[in-house]
Amino acid sequence: MRIIENNIIKEKLYLEELENGLKVMIIPKKGTNKKMAIIGTKFGSIDNHFINPKTKEEVIIPDGVAHFLEHKMFEQSDGTNSLDTLTAMGVEANAYTTNDHTAYYFEAVDNFEPAFKELLNYVFNPYYTDQNVEKEKGIIDQEIGMYDDDAISKVFYNALECMYEKCPVRIDVAGTVESVDKINKDILYNCYNTFYNPSNMILSVCGDFEPDYIINLIKTNMKKIEKLDKIERIYPEEPEKIYNAYKEEKMDVSIPTFVIGIKDKVEKENIIKKELILNILLNYILDENSKLYKELYDEGLLISEPDLEYEYSDIYSHMMIFSYSKDPKKVFEKVKEEIRLLKDNGLEEKVFNRVKNKIYGRLITSYNSPAQVGRIFMRDYMNNIISFDYLNEWNNINIEDANKELKDRFIEDKMILSIVNPK
Amino acid sequence: MSYISKTIKKGITLHTIKTEKYKTNLIAVFLTFPIIKEEATKNTLIALMLKRGSKLYKTREDITNKLAEMYGASLDSGIEKSGDNHILKFYLESINEDYLPKKEELFKESINLLFDVVFNPNIEDNKFNEEFLKQEKYSLEQIINSKIDNKTMYALNRCIETMYEGKPYGIYKYGYVEDLKNIDAYNLYEQYKKIISTCKIDIFVSGKNDDIESIITENKEIKKLNEREPYFIKNGEPSNKNAERYVEEKMDVKQGKIVLGIDVINNEKDLRYSAQVYNAILGGTANSKLFQNVREKASLAYTISSSYMKLKSNIFIRAGIEIDNYEKALNIIKEQMEEMKQSNFSDKDIENAKRAIITNIKNIKEEQDIEISYYYGQELSDIKTSIEEYIQNIENVTRQDILDVANSVSINTIYFLRN
């Protein structure tokens, strides 16, 4: 077992790869009663075209399969439902699907051990029938319907559709009512057998326990699964330029919502540093302390601090600024203008340091709850990152690098605007 | 972990939760007073104005810059309705001094900043800043109007408004657009003086510093506060007698939202613990009757749940459904309520429900803000219950208790949002 210790946050990570390829991360947290376990597979909505590593067949699947699989993992062949079983143990269990991964988790105060065994059992024992697959379609249709009425979800998807022409990140995680209708049990098994191999998965555990105890629990409770080769995923070639600069839609809301998207190059090197700098820059430009926010607030163009996000995977990389405004187009112009000014004049040292401190505080705060810690470590490791490295790298961030990234990444031709207007 | 509650002045209570569990200190100030329709808008506006600037930190930028320098400390405020009370909540979270890159008195700075914001507003010539007020009135207008944006919350709010029309609990917590025009910088300051000198004040600190009490009692803003006979409501007014009133509203939505507002009325027995167990069996968990029957068996919904509101003794059942399936869904919901009445639930159901509730109770001590909310809830209640007693009270609930709830429930209002 590899032990990685961090002196800034005063926590340790125990890391082990099992024979079947499963990567296990254990972050002990003394003195807490809460425990959490999360198991993630690198299978999200973007993985819709791949080569089955066993049959070597090329497979193209309908939109929404990863999410559908997540819904169907809980049902067991003996007629039980693991979500019910876990709920009955008094633990909070759930699952989610994103663009690039799917995860199953639970949080417990009591009954950690039986819940952990149940997790290891249901995630590795699929049970799909024609009947239980059909039944799920009505439920998922209502989930899609819920998001159809949600302006926030709409404005984000429209932003992705603007930035990307071909990349499957532009597809809704849940798919559409039509694509979901095409899903059947054979498709589910094919995807399950490909992506739910332990070699494509990470298990992360956080709570007050000894690492050996966890490793033993896994070894004695996980069924034997043969390690598969690396999965070959086929993604369309995405042009560097944006697809559409603007998209507008009308819904029954009180005030327009908007997303400003900035498309970025996909890179594999120095990701941590890049992510920290981009977050600093986004906050520098438009967080609640920024000069621009003050100006927009005073003019009534913004009423609350925008959400600022940088997101990336192996095939996409972009920034998004989300908020509400009576005039999103004007906000967009002001943002572009501010970026031009900052590029010309360079960043101010004092402001830069203030934002840098703020990012540091956020990194520290994220270690408060076991639930958050477990999730963050799993998700970061999907991108081959050990979460501690954000804290380590923070010290090395300087204003020169930030000025350079500002010039390289915040390019006007790569910006889009998505708006949802009131009717 | 230790919890100590201490009256530092009449009407002003300091609650100290000493813990080493977290990387942060969380400080909270809650101002509690009865909710009144004519004053609700003003009180919300006060919360917004306080965050616009204090005596020491004149503008919003001065405050946020200070916060950013304090390693991204965060200052949040919230406006809540709890029973028939209106509560202005202010929180400041900052990282614990042990995790700073260099030594600083961050806890003391946090206290000073938060108290300056709440108790030392930027007042000149007996009024709030006019320009800021104009902006905050605009901002509040947007907040009030945005009520329709989240359809799920909107439907719930509309159901509550119908049940409590004309009563304090039916008041919208952010207030009303038409009341904004009568608010000016002078009368808003008058209102501030009134609430700050009469409201119940609770100060919470969760963190690991040893000098919490002395730092707070020595703070000059705390020294300035007067003693008071705190005025707040313990048991508010009950809902209107609606007897299954149907309210339908149309909007351009794809999915319909159904909300059933239910009264739990029993004058002989205290049902607050048994109602929690009843609710968990009916619709509180993934094992519940509603989740199993409306979602898993009939595939009618993705979201279906029920929740129990202790202070008002109400249960709210909510579902997002295909609009044409309204009758079908409503019938299944009513059937399941009837099943509860007929005692058609197993001992295992009772056991599972208790486990789920007890897990939530045990979680109280695992998150700073939840723990603060729990102790605050105790403050508003006549009966003080420790977490251990709370768990025991849930364990003690019997089948008969649950049946007593089943026989005490009545549908007050059915609200349906559709196209």
Coordinates of N, CA and C in Angstrom, one line a residue, chain A residues 179-348:
Chain A
S179 N -34.2 8.5 -27.4 CA -33.0 7.6 -27.3 C -33.2 6.6 -26.1
V180 N -33.8 7.0 -25.1 CA -34.0 6.1 -23.9 C -34.9 5.0 -24.3
D181 N -35.9 5.2 -25.2 CA -36.8 4.2 -25.7 C -36.0 3.1 -26.4
K182 N -34.9 3.4 -27.0 CA -34.1 2.4 -27.8 C -33.3 1.5 -26.9
I183 N -33.2 1.8 -25.6 CA -32.3 1.1 -24.8 C -32.9 -0.3 -24.4
N184 N -32.1 -1.4 -24.5 CA -32.6 -2.7 -24.1 C -31.6 -3.4 -23.2
K185 N -31.9 -4.6 -22.7 CA -31.1 -5.2 -21.7 C -29.7 -5.7 -22.4
D186 N -29.7 -6.0 -23.6 CA -28.5 -6.4 -24.3 C -27.5 -5.3 -24.3
I187 N -28.0 -4.1 -24.6 CA -27.1 -2.9 -24.7 C -26.5 -2.7 -23.3
L188 N -27.4 -2.8 -22.3 CA -27.0 -2.6 -20.9 C -25.9 -3.6 -20.5
Y189 N -26.1 -4.9 -20.8 CA -25.1 -5.9 -20.4 C -23.8 -5.6 -21.1
N190 N -23.9 -5.3 -22.4 CA -22.7 -5.1 -23.2 C -21.8 -3.9 -22.5
C191 N -22.5 -2.8 -22.2 CA -21.8 -1.7 -21.6 C -21.4 -2.0 -20.2
Y192 N -22.2 -2.7 -19.4 CA -21.8 -3.1 -18.1 C -20.5 -3.9 -18.1
N193 N -20.5 -5.0 -19.0 CA -19.3 -5.9 -19.0 C -18.1 -5.1 -19.5
T194 N -18.2 -4.1 -20.2 CA -17.1 -3.3 -20.6 C -16.6 -2.3 -19.6
F195 N -17.5 -1.5 -19.1 CA -17.1 -0.4 -18.2 C -17.1 -0.7 -16.7
Y196 N -17.8 -1.7 -16.3 CA -17.8 -2.0 -14.9 C -16.8 -3.1 -14.5
N197 N -15.7 -3.2 -15.3 CA -14.6 -4.0 -14.9 C -13.8 -3.3 -13.9
P198 N -13.4 -4.0 -12.8 CA -12.6 -3.2 -11.7 C -11.5 -2.4 -12.2
S199 N -10.9 -2.8 -13.3 CA -9.7 -2.0 -13.8 C -10.1 -0.7 -14.3
N200 N -11.4 -0.4 -14.5 CA -11.9 0.9 -15.0 C -12.6 1.6 -13.8
M201 N -12.3 1.1 -12.6 CA -13.0 1.7 -11.4 C -12.2 2.1 -10.3
I202 N -12.7 3.0 -9.5 CA -12.0 3.5 -8.3 C -12.9 3.5 -7.1
L203 N -12.4 2.9 -6.0 CA -13.2 2.9 -4.8 C -12.5 3.8 -3.7
S204 N -13.3 4.7 -3.2 CA -12.7 5.6 -2.2 C -13.5 5.6 -0.9
V205 N -12.8 5.5 0.2 CA -13.4 5.4 1.5 C -12.9 6.4 2.5
C206 N -13.8 7.0 3.2 CA -13.3 8.0 4.2 C -14.1 7.9 5.5
G207 N -13.3 7.9 6.6 CA -14.0 7.7 7.9 C -12.9 7.3 8.9
D208 N -13.4 7.1 10.1 CA -12.4 6.8 11.2 C -12.2 5.3 11.2
F209 N -11.3 4.7 10.4 CA -10.9 3.3 10.5 C -9.5 3.1 10.0
E210 N -9.1 1.8 10.3 CA -7.7 1.4 9.9 C -7.8 1.0 8.4
P211 N -6.8 1.4 7.6 CA -6.7 1.0 6.2 C -6.8 -0.5 6.0
D212 N -6.1 -1.3 6.8 CA -6.0 -2.7 6.6 C -7.4 -3.4 6.7
Y213 N -8.2 -2.8 7.6 CA -9.6 -3.3 7.8 C -10.4 -3.2 6.5
I214 N -10.2 -2.0 5.9 CA -11.0 -1.8 4.6 C -10.5 -2.8 3.5
I215 N -9.1 -2.9 3.4 CA -8.6 -3.7 2.3 C -9.0 -5.2 2.5
N216 N -9.0 -5.6 3.8 CA -9.5 -7.0 4.1 C -11.0 -7.2 3.7
L217 N -11.8 -6.2 4.1 CA -13.2 -6.3 3.8 C -13.4 -6.4 2.3
I218 N -12.6 -5.7 1.5 CA -12.8 -5.7 0.0 C -12.4 -7.1 -0.5
K219 N -11.2 -7.5 0.0 CA -10.6 -8.8 -0.5 C -11.5 -10.0 -0.2
T220 N -12.2 -9.9 1.0 CA -13.0 -11.1 1.4 C -14.4 -11.0 0.8
N221 N -14.8 -9.8 0.4 CA -16.2 -9.7 -0.1 C -16.5 -9.4 -1.5
M222 N -15.4 -9.2 -2.3 CA -15.6 -9.0 -3.7 C -15.4 -10.3 -4.5
K223 N -16.3 -10.4 -5.4 CA -16.2 -11.7 -6.2 C -15.1 -11.6 -7.2
K224 N -14.7 -12.8 -7.6 CA -13.5 -12.8 -8.5 C -13.9 -12.3 -9.9
I225 N -13.2 -11.3 -10.4 CA -13.5 -10.8 -11.7 C -12.1 -10.7 -12.4
E226 N -12.1 -11.1 -13.7 CA -10.9 -11.0 -14.4 C -10.6 -9.6 -14.9
K227 N -9.4 -9.2 -14.8 CA -9.0 -7.9 -15.2 C -9.0 -7.8 -16.7
L228 N -9.7 -6.7 -17.2 CA -9.8 -6.6 -18.6 C -8.7 -5.6 -19.1
D229 N -8.4 -5.7 -20.4 CA -7.5 -4.7 -21.0 C -8.2 -3.3 -21.0
K230 N -7.3 -2.3 -21.3 CA -7.8 -1.0 -21.4 C -8.9 -0.8 -22.5
I231 N -9.9 -0.1 -22.2 CA -11.0 0.1 -23.1 C -10.6 1.1 -24.2
E232 N -10.9 0.8 -25.4 CA -10.6 1.8 -26.4 C -11.9 2.6 -26.7
R233 N -11.8 3.8 -26.5 CA -13.0 4.7 -26.7 C -12.8 5.5 -27.9
I234 N -13.9 5.6 -28.7 CA -13.8 6.3 -30.0 C -14.6 7.6 -29.8
Y235 N -13.8 8.7 -30.0 CA -14.5 10.0 -29.9 C -14.3 10.7 -31.2
P236 N -15.4 11.5 -31.6 CA -15.2 12.3 -32.9 C -14.2 13.4 -32.7
E237 N -13.6 13.7 -33.8 CA -12.6 14.8 -33.8 C -13.4 16.2 -33.6
E238 N -13.0 16.9 -32.6 CA -13.7 18.2 -32.3 C -12.9 19.3 -32.8
P239 N -13.5 20.2 -33.7 CA -12.7 21.3 -34.1 C -12.3 22.2 -32.9
E240 N -11.2 23.0 -33.1 CA -10.8 23.9 -32.0 C -11.7 25.0 -31.8
K241 N -12.3 25.5 -33.0 CA -13.2 26.6 -32.9 C -14.6 26.3 -32.3
I242 N -15.3 27.3 -31.9 CA -16.6 27.1 -31.3 C -17.6 26.8 -32.5
Y243 N -18.7 26.2 -32.1 CA -19.7 25.7 -33.1 C -20.7 26.9 -33.4
N244 N -21.3 27.5 -32.3 CA -22.2 28.6 -32.5 C -21.9 29.6 -31.4
A245 N -21.9 30.9 -31.8 CA -21.5 31.9 -30.8 C -22.7 32.2 -29.8
Y246 N -23.9 31.9 -30.2 CA -25.0 32.4 -29.5 C -26.2 31.5 -29.6
K247 N -26.9 31.3 -28.5 CA -28.2 30.5 -28.5 C -29.2 31.1 -27.5
E248 N -30.4 31.3 -27.9 CA -31.4 31.8 -27.0 C -32.7 31.0 -27.0
E249 N -33.3 30.9 -25.8 CA -34.5 30.1 -25.7 C -35.4 30.8 -24.8
K250 N -36.8 30.5 -24.9 CA -37.7 31.2 -24.0 C -38.4 30.2 -23.1
M251 N -38.5 30.5 -21.8 CA -39.2 29.7 -20.8 C -40.0 30.5 -19.8
D252 N -40.8 29.8 -19.0 CA -41.7 30.6 -18.1 C -40.8 30.9 -16.8
V253 N -40.0 31.9 -16.9 CA -39.1 32.3 -15.8 C -39.3 33.8 -15.6
S254 N -38.7 34.3 -14.4 CA -38.9 35.7 -14.1 C -37.9 36.6 -14.7
I255 N -36.7 36.1 -14.8 CA -35.5 36.9 -15.2 C -34.6 36.0 -16.1
P256 N -34.0 36.6 -17.1 CA -33.1 35.8 -18.0 C -31.9 35.2 -17.2
T257 N -31.6 34.0 -17.6 CA -30.4 33.3 -17.0 C -29.4 33.2 -18.2
F258 N -28.2 33.2 -17.9 CA -27.2 33.1 -19.0 C -26.0 32.3 -18.6
V259 N -25.3 31.7 -19.6 CA -24.0 31.1 -19.4 C -23.1 31.7 -20.5
I260 N -21.9 32.2 -20.0 CA -20.9 32.6 -21.0 C -19.9 31.4 -20.9
G261 N -19.6 30.9 -22.1 CA -18.7 29.7 -22.2 C -17.4 30.1 -22.9
I262 N -16.3 29.6 -22.4 CA -15.1 29.8 -23.1 C -14.4 28.5 -23.4
K263 N -14.3 28.2 -24.6 CA -13.8 26.9 -25.0 C -12.3 26.9 -24.9
D264 N -11.7 25.8 -24.5 CA -10.3 25.7 -24.2 C -9.7 24.5 -24.9
K265 N -8.4 24.5 -25.0 CA -7.7 23.3 -25.6 C -7.6 22.2 -24.6
V266 N -7.8 20.9 -25.1 CA -7.6 19.8 -24.2 C -6.1 19.5 -24.1
E267 N -5.7 19.4 -22.9 CA -4.3 19.1 -22.6 C -4.1 18.0 -21.6
K268 N -3.0 17.3 -21.6 CA -2.8 16.3 -20.6 C -1.7 16.7 -19.5
E269 N -0.9 17.7 -19.8 CA 0.2 18.1 -18.9 C -0.2 19.2 -18.0
N270 N 0.4 19.2 -16.8 CA 0.3 20.3 -15.8 C -1.2 20.7 -15.6
I271 N -2.0 19.7 -15.5 CA -3.5 20.0 -15.3 C -3.8 20.7 -14.0
I272 N -3.1 20.3 -12.9 CA -3.4 20.9 -11.6 C -3.1 22.4 -11.6
K273 N -1.9 22.7 -12.1 CA -1.6 24.1 -12.2 C -2.5 24.9 -13.0
K274 N -2.8 24.3 -14.2 CA -3.8 25.0 -15.1 C -5.1 25.2 -14.4
E275 N -5.6 24.2 -13.7 CA -6.9 24.3 -13.1 C -6.9 25.4 -12.0
L276 N -5.9 25.4 -11.2 CA -5.8 26.4 -10.2 C -5.7 27.8 -10.8
I277 N -4.9 28.0 -11.8 CA -4.8 29.3 -12.4 C -6.1 29.8 -13.0
L278 N -6.7 28.9 -13.7 CA -8.0 29.3 -14.4 C -9.1 29.6 -13.3
N279 N -9.1 28.9 -12.2 CA -10.0 29.3 -11.2 C -9.7 30.6 -10.6
I280 N -8.4 30.9 -10.4 CA -8.0 32.2 -9.9 C -8.4 33.3 -10.9
L281 N -8.2 33.0 -12.1 CA -8.5 34.1 -13.1 C -10.0 34.3 -13.2
L282 N -10.8 33.3 -13.2 CA -12.2 33.4 -13.3 C -12.7 34.3 -12.1
N283 N -12.2 34.0 -10.9 CA -12.6 34.7 -9.7 C -12.0 36.1 -9.8
Y284 N -10.8 36.3 -10.3 CA -10.3 37.6 -10.4 C -11.2 38.5 -11.3
I285 N -11.7 37.9 -12.4 CA -12.5 38.7 -13.3 C -13.9 39.0 -12.7
L286 N -14.5 38.0 -12.1 CA -15.9 38.2 -11.9 C -16.5 37.7 -10.5
D287 N -15.6 37.4 -9.5 CA -16.2 37.0 -8.3 C -16.7 38.2 -7.5
E288 N -17.3 38.0 -6.4 CA -18.0 39.2 -5.7 C -17.1 40.3 -5.3
N289 N -15.8 40.0 -5.3 CA -14.8 41.1 -4.9 C -14.3 41.9 -6.1
S290 N -14.6 41.4 -7.3 CA -14.0 42.0 -8.5 C -14.6 43.4 -8.8
K291 N -13.7 44.1 -9.5 CA -14.1 45.4 -9.9 C -15.3 45.4 -10.8
L292 N -15.2 44.4 -11.7 CA -16.3 44.3 -12.7 C -17.7 43.9 -12.0
Y293 N -17.6 43.0 -11.0 CA -18.9 42.7 -10.4 C -19.5 43.9 -9.7
K294 N -18.6 44.7 -9.1 CA -19.1 45.9 -8.4 C -19.9 46.8 -9.5
E295 N -19.2 47.0 -10.6 CA -19.8 47.8 -11.6 C -21.1 47.3 -12.1
L296 N -21.2 46.0 -12.4 CA -22.4 45.4 -12.9 C -23.5 45.4 -11.9
Y297 N -23.1 45.2 -10.6 CA -24.1 45.2 -9.5 C -24.7 46.6 -9.4
D298 N -23.8 47.6 -9.4 CA -24.3 49.0 -9.2 C -25.2 49.4 -10.3
E299 N -25.0 48.8 -11.5 CA -25.9 49.1 -12.7 C -27.1 48.2 -12.7
G300 N -27.2 47.3 -11.7 CA -28.4 46.4 -11.7 C -28.3 45.3 -12.8
L301 N -27.1 45.1 -13.3 CA -26.9 44.1 -14.4 C -26.7 42.7 -13.8
L302 N -26.2 42.6 -12.6 CA -26.1 41.4 -11.8 C -26.7 41.6 -10.5
I303 N -27.3 40.5 -9.9 CA -27.8 40.7 -8.6 C -27.2 39.7 -7.6
S304 N -26.5 38.7 -8.1 CA -25.8 37.8 -7.2 C -24.5 37.3 -7.9
E305 N -23.6 36.8 -7.1 CA -22.3 36.4 -7.6 C -22.5 35.3 -8.6
P306 N -21.8 35.4 -9.8 CA -22.0 34.3 -10.7 C -21.3 33.0 -10.3
D307 N -21.8 31.9 -10.8 CA -21.0 30.6 -10.6 C -19.9 30.6 -11.6
L308 N -18.7 30.2 -11.2 CA -17.6 30.2 -12.1 C -17.0 28.8 -12.1
E309 N -16.9 28.2 -13.2 CA -16.5 26.8 -13.3 C -15.5 26.6 -14.4
Y310 N -14.5 25.8 -14.1 CA -13.7 25.3 -15.1 C -13.9 23.7 -15.1
E311 N -14.2 23.2 -16.3 CA -14.4 21.7 -16.4 C -13.6 21.1 -17.5
Y312 N -13.1 19.9 -17.3 CA -12.4 19.2 -18.3 C -12.4 17.7 -18.1
S313 N -12.1 17.0 -19.2 CA -11.9 15.6 -19.2 C -10.9 15.3 -20.3
D314 N -10.8 14.1 -20.7 CA -9.8 13.7 -21.8 C -10.2 14.4 -23.1
I315 N -11.5 14.7 -23.3 CA -11.9 15.2 -24.6 C -12.6 16.6 -24.6
Y316 N -12.8 17.2 -23.5 CA -13.3 18.6 -23.5 C -12.6 19.4 -22.4
S317 N -12.7 20.7 -22.6 CA -12.1 21.6 -21.6 C -12.7 23.0 -21.9
H318 N -13.4 23.5 -20.8 CA -14.0 24.8 -21.0 C -14.3 25.5 -19.7
M319 N -14.5 26.8 -19.8 CA -14.9 27.6 -18.6 C -16.3 28.0 -18.8
M320 N -17.1 28.2 -17.7 CA -18.4 28.7 -17.8 C -18.7 29.7 -16.7
I321 N -19.4 30.8 -17.0 CA -19.8 31.8 -16.1 C -21.3 31.8 -16.1
F322 N -22.0 31.5 -15.0 CA -23.4 31.4 -15.0 C -24.0 32.4 -14.0
S323 N -25.1 33.1 -14.5 CA -25.8 34.0 -13.5 C -27.1 34.4 -14.1
Y324 N -27.7 35.3 -13.4 CA -29.0 35.9 -13.9 C -28.8 37.4 -14.2
S325 N -29.5 37.9 -15.2 CA -29.3 39.3 -15.5 C -30.5 39.8 -16.4
K326 N -30.9 41.1 -16.2 CA -31.9 41.6 -17.1 C -31.4 41.8 -18.5
D327 N -30.0 41.9 -18.6 CA -29.4 42.1 -19.9 C -28.1 41.3 -20.1
P328 N -28.2 40.0 -20.4 CA -27.1 39.2 -20.5 C -26.1 39.6 -21.6
K329 N -26.6 40.2 -22.7 CA -25.7 40.6 -23.8 C -24.8 41.7 -23.3
K330 N -25.3 42.6 -22.5 CA -24.5 43.7 -22.0 C -23.4 43.1 -21.0
V331 N -23.8 42.2 -20.2 CA -22.9 41.6 -19.3 C -21.7 40.9 -20.1
F332 N -22.1 40.2 -21.2 CA -21.1 39.5 -22.0 C -20.1 40.6 -22.6
E333 N -20.7 41.7 -23.1 CA -19.8 42.7 -23.6 C -18.8 43.2 -22.6
K334 N -19.3 43.5 -21.4 CA -18.5 44.0 -20.3 C -17.4 43.0 -19.9
V335 N -17.8 41.7 -19.9 CA -16.8 40.7 -19.5 C -15.7 40.7 -20.5
K336 N -16.1 40.7 -21.8 CA -15.0 40.7 -22.9 C -14.1 42.0 -22.7
E337 N -14.7 43.1 -22.5 CA -14.0 44.3 -22.3 C -13.0 44.3 -21.1
E338 N -13.5 43.7 -20.0 CA -12.6 43.6 -18.8 C -11.4 42.7 -19.1
I339 N -11.7 41.6 -19.8 CA -10.6 40.6 -20.2 C -9.6 41.3 -21.1
R340 N -10.0 42.1 -22.0 CA -9.1 42.9 -22.9 C -8.3 43.8 -22.0
L341 N -8.9 44.5 -21.1 CA -8.1 45.5 -20.2 C -7.1 44.7 -19.4
L342 N -7.5 43.6 -18.8 CA -6.6 42.9 -18.0 C -5.4 42.3 -18.8
K343 N -5.7 41.9 -20.0 CA -4.6 41.4 -20.9 C -3.6 42.5 -21.2
D344 N -4.2 43.7 -21.4 CA -3.3 44.9 -21.8 C -2.5 45.3 -20.6
N345 N -3.2 45.4 -19.4 CA -2.5 46.1 -18.3 C -1.8 45.1 -17.3
G346 N -2.1 43.8 -17.5 CA -1.6 42.8 -16.5 C -2.4 42.8 -15.3
L347 N -2.3 41.7 -14.5 CA -3.1 41.5 -13.3 C -2.4 42.3 -12.2
E348 N -3.2 42.8 -11.2 CA -2.7 43.5 -10.1 C -2.3 42.5 -9.0

